[in-house]
Amino acid sequence: MGATCEGAKASCDLTIGILPGESPAEANASVDLKIVTGLLDARNVIIARTAEALIASDGSHGTLSAIAFGLKFGKIVIGFHLEFAVPGVISAATLAEAVQLAFQAIG
């Protein structure tokens, strides 16, 4: 979430972090609005349902879960620096490109 949020912060005025734990202190410095859920990876359903486009970076099982939910719900999913390939995910070479693709996708 850190790299993606940094890219979003560079491109817009307000960033929102939907946090897995129970403390707003878990958010990185680029998060303006902290939504504390206590839901751990179950928050990925909320993220995928709410977002118009998702940017996935790096990669762990939680990232793969968010990608899967996004694709299942018919959302645009953009991958940046992923350690794996997933059919249906649009690849971006840079974080700035990922943010640009997301904004283009949602119009």
PDB file of C-alpha atoms in Angstrom:
ATOM      1  CA  MET A   1       0.000   0.000   0.000  1.00  0.00           C
ATOM      2  CA  GLY A   2       2.899   2.380   0.690  1.00  0.00           C
ATOM      3  CA  ALA A   3       4.223   2.807  -2.847  1.00  0.00           C
ATOM      4  CA  THR A   4       0.745   3.011  -4.326  1.00  0.00           C
ATOM      5  CA  CYS A   5      -0.306   5.657  -1.820  1.00  0.00           C
ATOM      6  CA  GLU A   6       2.846   7.692  -2.478  1.00  0.00           C
ATOM      7  CA  GLY A   7       2.030   7.703  -6.188  1.00  0.00           C
ATOM      8  CA  ALA A   8      -1.557   8.709  -5.530  1.00  0.00           C
ATOM      9  CA  LYS A   9      -0.463  11.472  -3.172  1.00  0.00           C
ATOM     10  CA  ALA A  10       1.837  12.874  -5.857  1.00  0.00           C
ATOM     11  CA  SER A  11      -1.095  12.983  -8.313  1.00  0.00           C
ATOM     12  CA  CYS A  12      -3.953  14.250  -6.167  1.00  0.00           C
ATOM     13  CA  ASP A  13      -4.727  16.207  -3.028  1.00  0.00           C
ATOM     14  CA  LEU A  14      -6.406  13.563  -0.870  1.00  0.00           C
ATOM     15  CA  THR A  15      -5.452   9.954  -0.191  1.00  0.00           C
ATOM     16  CA  ILE A  16      -7.472   7.383   1.711  1.00  0.00           C
ATOM     17  CA  GLY A  17      -6.081   4.327   3.471  1.00  0.00           C
ATOM     18  CA  ILE A  18      -8.352   1.439   4.422  1.00  0.00           C
ATOM     19  CA  LEU A  19      -6.226  -0.092   7.145  1.00  0.00           C
ATOM     20  CA  PRO A  20      -6.182  -3.761   8.128  1.00  0.00           C
ATOM     21  CA  GLY A  21      -5.508  -3.299  11.825  1.00  0.00           C
ATOM     22  CA  GLU A  22      -6.915  -1.429  14.772  1.00  0.00           C
ATOM     23  CA  SER A  23      -4.734   1.689  14.849  1.00  0.00           C
ATOM     24  CA  PRO A  24      -4.452   4.739  12.606  1.00  0.00           C
ATOM     25  CA  ALA A  25      -0.712   4.669  13.368  1.00  0.00           C
ATOM     26  CA  GLU A  26      -0.429   1.761  10.879  1.00  0.00           C
ATOM     27  CA  ALA A  27      -0.931   4.199   7.991  1.00  0.00           C
ATOM     28  CA  ASN A  28       2.055   5.476   6.050  1.00  0.00           C
ATOM     29  CA  ALA A  29       2.868   9.169   5.854  1.00  0.00           C
ATOM     30  CA  SER A  30       1.058   9.563   2.495  1.00  0.00           C
ATOM     31  CA  VAL A  31      -2.364   8.649   3.910  1.00  0.00           C
ATOM     32  CA  ASP A  32      -4.586  11.641   4.647  1.00  0.00           C
ATOM     33  CA  LEU A  33      -7.830   9.906   5.624  1.00  0.00           C
ATOM     34  CA  LYS A  34      -7.312   6.776   7.701  1.00  0.00           C
ATOM     35  CA  ILE A  35     -10.142   4.232   7.833  1.00  0.00           C
ATOM     36  CA  VAL A  36      -9.332   1.773  10.615  1.00  0.00           C
ATOM     37  CA  THR A  37     -11.150  -1.528  10.082  1.00  0.00           C
ATOM     38  CA  GLY A  38      -9.642  -4.238  12.289  1.00  0.00           C
ATOM     39  CA  LEU A  39     -10.579  -6.617   9.445  1.00  0.00           C
ATOM     40  CA  LEU A  40      -7.074  -7.691   8.340  1.00  0.00           C
ATOM     41  CA  ASP A  41      -7.215  -9.087   4.789  1.00  0.00           C
ATOM     42  CA  ALA A  42     -11.023  -9.093   4.779  1.00  0.00           C
ATOM     43  CA  ARG A  43     -10.757  -5.354   4.091  1.00  0.00           C
ATOM     44  CA  ASN A  44      -9.773  -6.283   0.529  1.00  0.00           C
ATOM     45  CA  VAL A  45     -13.440  -6.946  -0.236  1.00  0.00           C
ATOM     46  CA  ILE A  46     -14.310  -3.409   0.901  1.00  0.00           C
ATOM     47  CA  ILE A  47     -11.473  -1.943  -1.151  1.00  0.00           C
ATOM     48  CA  ALA A  48     -12.405  -3.881  -4.284  1.00  0.00           C
ATOM     49  CA  ARG A  49     -16.128  -3.079  -3.979  1.00  0.00           C
ATOM     50  CA  THR A  50     -15.529   0.617  -3.319  1.00  0.00           C
ATOM     51  CA  ALA A  51     -12.713   1.499  -5.734  1.00  0.00           C
ATOM     52  CA  GLU A  52     -13.365   2.409  -9.343  1.00  0.00           C
ATOM     53  CA  ALA A  53      -9.860   1.175 -10.198  1.00  0.00           C
ATOM     54  CA  LEU A  54      -7.254  -0.655  -8.136  1.00  0.00           C
ATOM     55  CA  ILE A  55      -3.472  -0.316  -8.248  1.00  0.00           C
ATOM     56  CA  ALA A  56      -1.584  -3.329  -6.942  1.00  0.00           C
ATOM     57  CA  SER A  57       2.130  -3.077  -6.211  1.00  0.00           C
ATOM     58  CA  ASP A  58       4.826  -5.467  -5.058  1.00  0.00           C
ATOM     59  CA  GLY A  59       2.939  -8.568  -4.072  1.00  0.00           C
ATOM     60  CA  SER A  60       1.997 -10.897  -1.300  1.00  0.00           C
ATOM     61  CA  HIS A  61      -1.002 -13.082  -0.666  1.00  0.00           C
ATOM     62  CA  GLY A  62      -2.984 -10.039   0.481  1.00  0.00           C
ATOM     63  CA  THR A  63      -2.188  -8.234  -2.764  1.00  0.00           C
ATOM     64  CA  LEU A  64      -3.234 -11.268  -4.767  1.00  0.00           C
ATOM     65  CA  SER A  65      -6.474 -11.391  -2.781  1.00  0.00           C
ATOM     66  CA  ALA A  66      -7.232  -7.722  -3.576  1.00  0.00           C
ATOM     67  CA  ILE A  67      -6.474  -8.341  -7.263  1.00  0.00           C
ATOM     68  CA  ALA A  68      -8.763 -11.378  -7.319  1.00  0.00           C
ATOM     69  CA  PHE A  69     -11.659  -9.513  -5.706  1.00  0.00           C
ATOM     70  CA  GLY A  70     -11.160  -6.543  -8.029  1.00  0.00           C
ATOM     71  CA  LEU A  71     -11.243  -8.714 -11.122  1.00  0.00           C
ATOM     72  CA  LYS A  72     -14.197 -10.704  -9.781  1.00  0.00           C
ATOM     73  CA  PHE A  73     -16.153  -7.483  -9.272  1.00  0.00           C
ATOM     74  CA  GLY A  74     -15.293  -6.244 -12.785  1.00  0.00           C
ATOM     75  CA  LYS A  75     -12.955  -3.466 -11.696  1.00  0.00           C
ATOM     76  CA  ILE A  76      -9.927  -2.144 -13.572  1.00  0.00           C
ATOM     77  CA  VAL A  77      -6.790  -3.537 -11.893  1.00  0.00           C
ATOM     78  CA  ILE A  78      -3.385  -2.087 -12.665  1.00  0.00           C
ATOM     79  CA  GLY A  79      -0.232  -3.854 -11.560  1.00  0.00           C
ATOM     80  CA  PHE A  80       3.050  -2.121 -10.821  1.00  0.00           C
ATOM     81  CA  HIS A  81       6.177  -4.073  -9.907  1.00  0.00           C
ATOM     82  CA  LEU A  82       4.224  -7.282  -9.284  1.00  0.00           C
ATOM     83  CA  GLU A  83       6.154 -10.473  -8.601  1.00  0.00           C
ATOM     84  CA  PHE A  84       3.592 -12.520 -10.540  1.00  0.00           C
ATOM     85  CA  ALA A  85       1.444 -12.240 -13.662  1.00  0.00           C
ATOM     86  CA  VAL A  86      -2.334 -12.308 -13.394  1.00  0.00           C
ATOM     87  CA  PRO A  87      -4.582 -12.435 -16.483  1.00  0.00           C
ATOM     88  CA  GLY A  88      -6.739  -9.322 -16.654  1.00  0.00           C
ATOM     89  CA  VAL A  89      -4.309  -7.065 -14.791  1.00  0.00           C
ATOM     90  CA  ILE A  90      -2.999  -4.090 -16.777  1.00  0.00           C
ATOM     91  CA  SER A  91       0.749  -3.699 -16.345  1.00  0.00           C
ATOM     92  CA  ALA A  92       2.388  -0.335 -15.643  1.00  0.00           C
ATOM     93  CA  ALA A  93       6.118   0.327 -15.883  1.00  0.00           C
ATOM     94  CA  THR A  94       6.134   3.086 -13.266  1.00  0.00           C
ATOM     95  CA  LEU A  95       3.972   4.140 -10.381  1.00  0.00           C
ATOM     96  CA  ALA A  96       3.159   7.409 -12.154  1.00  0.00           C
ATOM     97  CA  GLU A  97       1.970   5.413 -15.170  1.00  0.00           C
ATOM     98  CA  ALA A  98      -0.198   3.230 -12.904  1.00  0.00           C
ATOM     99  CA  VAL A  99      -1.895   6.289 -11.421  1.00  0.00           C
ATOM    100  CA  GLN A 100      -2.350   7.801 -14.898  1.00  0.00           C
ATOM    101  CA  LEU A 101      -3.894   4.554 -16.196  1.00  0.00           C
ATOM    102  CA  ALA A 102      -6.253   4.432 -13.221  1.00  0.00           C
ATOM    103  CA  PHE A 103      -7.454   7.992 -13.805  1.00  0.00           C
ATOM    104  CA  GLN A 104      -7.878   7.281 -17.543  1.00  0.00           C
ATOM    105  CA  ALA A 105      -9.870   4.141 -16.761  1.00  0.00           C
ATOM    106  CA  ILE A 106     -12.342   5.905 -14.508  1.00  0.00           C
ATOM    107  CA  GLY A 107     -12.669   8.922 -16.790  1.00  0.00           C
TER     108      GLY A 107
END
